[in-house]
GROMACS .gro file of C-alpha atoms in nm:
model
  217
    1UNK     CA    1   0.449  -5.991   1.637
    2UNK     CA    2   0.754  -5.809   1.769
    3UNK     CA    3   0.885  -5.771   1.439
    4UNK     CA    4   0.561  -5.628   1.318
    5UNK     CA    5   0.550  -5.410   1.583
    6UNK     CA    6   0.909  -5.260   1.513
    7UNK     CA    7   0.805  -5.207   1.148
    8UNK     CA    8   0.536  -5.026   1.242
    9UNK     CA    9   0.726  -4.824   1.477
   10UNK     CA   10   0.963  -4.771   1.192
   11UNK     CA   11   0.705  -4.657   0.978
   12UNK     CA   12   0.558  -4.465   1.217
   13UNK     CA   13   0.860  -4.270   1.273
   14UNK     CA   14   0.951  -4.164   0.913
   15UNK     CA   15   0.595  -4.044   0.890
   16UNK     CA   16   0.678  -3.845   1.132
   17UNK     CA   17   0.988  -3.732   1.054
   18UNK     CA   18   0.811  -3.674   0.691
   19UNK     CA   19   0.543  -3.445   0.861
   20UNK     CA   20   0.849  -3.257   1.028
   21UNK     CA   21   1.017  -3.200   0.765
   22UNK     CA   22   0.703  -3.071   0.549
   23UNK     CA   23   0.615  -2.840   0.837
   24UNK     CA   24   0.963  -2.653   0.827
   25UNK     CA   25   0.946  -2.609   0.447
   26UNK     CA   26   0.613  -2.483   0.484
   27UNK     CA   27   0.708  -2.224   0.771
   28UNK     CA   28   1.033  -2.120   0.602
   29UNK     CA   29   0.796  -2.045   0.242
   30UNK     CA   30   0.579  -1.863   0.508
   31UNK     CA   31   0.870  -1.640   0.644
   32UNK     CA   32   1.043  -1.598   0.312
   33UNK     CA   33   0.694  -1.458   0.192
   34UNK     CA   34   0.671  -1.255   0.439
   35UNK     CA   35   0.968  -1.107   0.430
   36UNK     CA   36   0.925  -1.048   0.069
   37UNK     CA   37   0.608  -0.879   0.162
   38UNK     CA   38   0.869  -0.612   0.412
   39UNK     CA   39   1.099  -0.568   0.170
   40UNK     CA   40   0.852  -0.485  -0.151
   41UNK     CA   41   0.746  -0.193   0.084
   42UNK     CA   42   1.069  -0.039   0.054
   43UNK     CA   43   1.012   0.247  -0.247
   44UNK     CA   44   1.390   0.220  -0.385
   45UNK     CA   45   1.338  -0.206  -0.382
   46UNK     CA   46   0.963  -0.238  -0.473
   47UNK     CA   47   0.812  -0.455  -0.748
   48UNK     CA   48   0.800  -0.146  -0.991
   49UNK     CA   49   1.174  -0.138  -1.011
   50UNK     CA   50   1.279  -0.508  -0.947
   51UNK     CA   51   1.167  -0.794  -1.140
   52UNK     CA   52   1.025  -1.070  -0.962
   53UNK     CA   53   1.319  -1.252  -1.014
   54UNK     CA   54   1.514  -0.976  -0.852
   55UNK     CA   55   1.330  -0.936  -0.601
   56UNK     CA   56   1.319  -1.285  -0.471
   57UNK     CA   57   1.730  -1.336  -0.490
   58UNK     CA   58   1.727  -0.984  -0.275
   59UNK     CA   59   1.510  -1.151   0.018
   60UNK     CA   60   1.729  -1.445   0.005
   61UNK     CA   61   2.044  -1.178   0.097
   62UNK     CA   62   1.837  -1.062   0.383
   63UNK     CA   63   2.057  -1.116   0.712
   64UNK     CA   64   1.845  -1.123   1.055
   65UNK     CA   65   1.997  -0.930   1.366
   66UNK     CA   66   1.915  -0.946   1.709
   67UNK     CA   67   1.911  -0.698   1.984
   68UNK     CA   68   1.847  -0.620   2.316
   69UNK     CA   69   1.595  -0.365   2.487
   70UNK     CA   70   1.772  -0.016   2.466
   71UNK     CA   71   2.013  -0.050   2.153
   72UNK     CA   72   2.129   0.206   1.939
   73UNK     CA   73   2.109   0.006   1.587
   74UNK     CA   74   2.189   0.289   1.381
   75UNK     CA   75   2.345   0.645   1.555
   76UNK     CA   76   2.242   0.990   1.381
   77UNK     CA   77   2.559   1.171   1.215
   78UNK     CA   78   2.694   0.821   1.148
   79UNK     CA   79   2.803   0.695   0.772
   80UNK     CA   80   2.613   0.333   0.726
   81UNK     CA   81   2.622   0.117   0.384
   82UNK     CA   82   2.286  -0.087   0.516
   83UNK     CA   83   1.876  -0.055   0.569
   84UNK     CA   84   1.738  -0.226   0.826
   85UNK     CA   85   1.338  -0.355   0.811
   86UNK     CA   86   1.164  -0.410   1.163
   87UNK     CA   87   1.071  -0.801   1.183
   88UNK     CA   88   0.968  -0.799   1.496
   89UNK     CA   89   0.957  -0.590   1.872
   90UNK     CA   90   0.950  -0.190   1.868
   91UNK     CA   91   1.175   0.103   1.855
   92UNK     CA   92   1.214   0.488   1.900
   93UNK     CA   93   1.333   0.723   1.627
   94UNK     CA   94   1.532   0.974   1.792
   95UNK     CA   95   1.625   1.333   1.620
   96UNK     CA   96   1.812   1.588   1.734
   97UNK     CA   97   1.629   1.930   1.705
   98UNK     CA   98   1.770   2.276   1.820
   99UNK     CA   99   2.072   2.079   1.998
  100UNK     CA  100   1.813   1.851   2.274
  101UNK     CA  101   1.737   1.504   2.106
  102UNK     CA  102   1.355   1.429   2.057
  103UNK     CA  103   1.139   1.098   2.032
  104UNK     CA  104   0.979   1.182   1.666
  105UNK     CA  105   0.799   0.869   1.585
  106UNK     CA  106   0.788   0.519   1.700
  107UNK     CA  107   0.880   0.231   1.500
  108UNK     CA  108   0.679  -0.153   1.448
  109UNK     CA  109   0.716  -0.452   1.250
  110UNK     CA  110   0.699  -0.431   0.914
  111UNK     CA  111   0.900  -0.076   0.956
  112UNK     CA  112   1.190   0.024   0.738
  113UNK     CA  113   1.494   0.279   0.783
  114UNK     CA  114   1.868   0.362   0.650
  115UNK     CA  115   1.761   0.283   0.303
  116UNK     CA  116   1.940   0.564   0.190
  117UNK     CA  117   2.262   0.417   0.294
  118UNK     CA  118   2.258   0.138   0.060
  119UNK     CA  119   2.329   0.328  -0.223
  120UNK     CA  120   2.515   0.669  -0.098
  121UNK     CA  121   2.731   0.746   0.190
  122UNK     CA  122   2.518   0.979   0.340
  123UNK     CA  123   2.522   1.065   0.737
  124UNK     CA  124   2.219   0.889   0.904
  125UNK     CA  125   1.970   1.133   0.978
  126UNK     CA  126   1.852   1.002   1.288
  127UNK     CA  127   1.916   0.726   1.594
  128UNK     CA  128   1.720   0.438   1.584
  129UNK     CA  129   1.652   0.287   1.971
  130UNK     CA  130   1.515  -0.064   2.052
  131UNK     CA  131   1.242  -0.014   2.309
  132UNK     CA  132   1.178  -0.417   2.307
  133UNK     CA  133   1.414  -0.705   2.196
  134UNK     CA  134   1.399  -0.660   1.839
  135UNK     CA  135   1.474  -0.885   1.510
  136UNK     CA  136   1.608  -0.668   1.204
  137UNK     CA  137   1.644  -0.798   0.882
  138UNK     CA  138   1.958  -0.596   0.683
  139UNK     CA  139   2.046  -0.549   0.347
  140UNK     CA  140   2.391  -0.418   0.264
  141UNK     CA  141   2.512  -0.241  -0.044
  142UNK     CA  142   2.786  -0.537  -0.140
  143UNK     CA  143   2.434  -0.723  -0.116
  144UNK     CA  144   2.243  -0.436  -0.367
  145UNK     CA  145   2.580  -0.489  -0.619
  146UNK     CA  146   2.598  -0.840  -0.662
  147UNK     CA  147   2.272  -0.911  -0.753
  148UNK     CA  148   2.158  -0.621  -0.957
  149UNK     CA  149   2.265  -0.509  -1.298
  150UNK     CA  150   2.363  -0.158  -1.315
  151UNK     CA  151   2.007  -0.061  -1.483
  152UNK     CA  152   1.825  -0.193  -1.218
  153UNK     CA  153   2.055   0.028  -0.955
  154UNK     CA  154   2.037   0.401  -1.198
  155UNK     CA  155   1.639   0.345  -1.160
  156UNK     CA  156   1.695   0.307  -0.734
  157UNK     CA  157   1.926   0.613  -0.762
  158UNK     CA  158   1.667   0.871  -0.922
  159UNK     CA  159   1.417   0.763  -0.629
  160UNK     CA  160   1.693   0.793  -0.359
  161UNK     CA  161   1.748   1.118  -0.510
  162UNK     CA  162   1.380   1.220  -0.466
  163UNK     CA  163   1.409   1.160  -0.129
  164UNK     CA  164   1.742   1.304  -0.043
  165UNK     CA  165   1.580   1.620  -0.160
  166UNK     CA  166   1.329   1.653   0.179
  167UNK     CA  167   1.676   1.773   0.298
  168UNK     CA  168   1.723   2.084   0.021
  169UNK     CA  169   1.454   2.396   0.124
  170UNK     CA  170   1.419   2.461  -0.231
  171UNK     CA  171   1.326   2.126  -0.324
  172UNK     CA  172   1.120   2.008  -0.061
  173UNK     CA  173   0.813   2.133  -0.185
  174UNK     CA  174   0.744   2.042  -0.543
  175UNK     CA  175   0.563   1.736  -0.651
  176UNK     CA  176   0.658   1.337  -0.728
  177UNK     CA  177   0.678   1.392  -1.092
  178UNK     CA  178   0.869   1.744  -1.069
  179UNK     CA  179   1.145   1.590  -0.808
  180UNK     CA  180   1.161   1.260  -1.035
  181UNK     CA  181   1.264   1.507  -1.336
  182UNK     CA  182   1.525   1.698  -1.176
  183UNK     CA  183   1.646   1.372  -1.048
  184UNK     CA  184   1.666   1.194  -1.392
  185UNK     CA  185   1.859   1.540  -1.489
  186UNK     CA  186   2.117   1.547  -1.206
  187UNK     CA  187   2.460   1.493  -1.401
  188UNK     CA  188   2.698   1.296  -1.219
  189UNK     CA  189   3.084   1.508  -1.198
  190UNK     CA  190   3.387   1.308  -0.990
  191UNK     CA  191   3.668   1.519  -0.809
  192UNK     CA  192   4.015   1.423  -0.729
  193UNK     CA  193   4.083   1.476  -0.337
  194UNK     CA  194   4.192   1.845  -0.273
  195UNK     CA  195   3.971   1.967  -0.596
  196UNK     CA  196   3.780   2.306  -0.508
  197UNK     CA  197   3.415   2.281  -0.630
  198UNK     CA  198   3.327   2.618  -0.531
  199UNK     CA  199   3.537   2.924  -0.402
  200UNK     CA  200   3.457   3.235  -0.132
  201UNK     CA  201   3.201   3.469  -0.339
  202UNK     CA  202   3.242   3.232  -0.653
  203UNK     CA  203   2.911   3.267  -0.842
  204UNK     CA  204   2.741   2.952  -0.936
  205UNK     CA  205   2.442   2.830  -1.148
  206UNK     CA  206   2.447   2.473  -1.022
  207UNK     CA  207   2.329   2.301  -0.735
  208UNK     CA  208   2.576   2.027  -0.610
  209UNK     CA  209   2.457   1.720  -0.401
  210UNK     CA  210   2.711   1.499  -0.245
  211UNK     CA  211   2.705   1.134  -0.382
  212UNK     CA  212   2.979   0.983  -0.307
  213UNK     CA  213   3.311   1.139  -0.082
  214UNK     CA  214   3.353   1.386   0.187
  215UNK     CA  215   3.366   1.776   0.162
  216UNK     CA  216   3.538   2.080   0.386
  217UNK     CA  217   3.400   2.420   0.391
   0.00000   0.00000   0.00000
């Protein structure tokens, strides 16, 4: 009877243990899908310019990051090479305007910022707060490079480009298709350091946007 008893404990336990171990898989399919689900939401990573394929080895390379209540997790002015999606808690986006810095919008899960900076080295255009404890999910641009081809990465350019031109006036204004033009037409031109692109009263035809680099006026 005892040694019944044992092998029915035994049993018992690797049933258990069985259960266990099919409720973790099924959580961790549950949070990969999910985060999937973030990242797809993303207009430079969405499913109309990665294959599924793609896209799943991406969510794979997404690293979480904790922080506390009240942390910057990116500062305005600063160069980043990372977006960040919101996977859970709150934050502030805060903007400087006419020299005070304003609360302009508020931030959830599911959220998305810095996207910009996995492609250019652009200065963040705003500071991102924690109002809550937060978890982050980030995606570097080592992260972008290793796992797509460089067909898949020309395509994210030309939409980054759209949206770096909110930031020229005479841009700003014209429609998806007619900023997705002049984006496909930007030619890309490299300088060696010192080079002068344009010179006091120099007249110019071309507008120049900063890719990669840094520039003195």
């Amino acid at each position: 009877a005892i040694e019944g008893d044992a092998q029915r404990h035994v049993l018992r336990t690797h049933m258990l243990e069985e259960t266990k171990n099919g409720l973790v898989d099924i959580v961790a399919s549950m949070r990969q899908e999910l985060r999937g689900q973030f990242l797809a939401r993303v207009p430079l990573l969405s499913r109309d310019i990665l294959t599924e394929q793609e896209h799943y080895r991406l969510v794979g390379k997404l690293r979480p990051c904790t922080f506390e209540a009240g942390r910057d997790i990116i500062v305005e002015g600063e160069i980043g090479d990372r977006l960040f999606i919101v996977e859970r808690g709150t934050c502030e986006v805060h903007k400087t305007i006419n020299g005070r810095v304003c609360v302009v919008s508020q931030l959830t899960k599911g959220a998305f910022f810095g996207e910009i900076a996995v492609l250019y080295d652009m200065p963040r255009t705003a500071t991102i707060k924690t109002t809550s404890a937060v978890t982050a999910l980030s995606l570097a641009r080592s992260d972008l490079k290793q796992t797509l081809g460089e067909r898949e990465l020309e395509a994210m350019r030309v939409i980054a480009r759209t949206q770096v031109f909110s930031n020229v006036p005479i841009l700003v204004n014209l429609t998806s298709d007619l900023k997705v033009g002049i984006a496909r037409a930007l030619r890309k031109q490299t300088w060696r350091a010192g080079a002068i692109l344009a010179g006091a009263n120099h007249m110019t035809s071309r507008l120049f946007i900063l890719e990669h680099g840094y520039i003195r006026q």
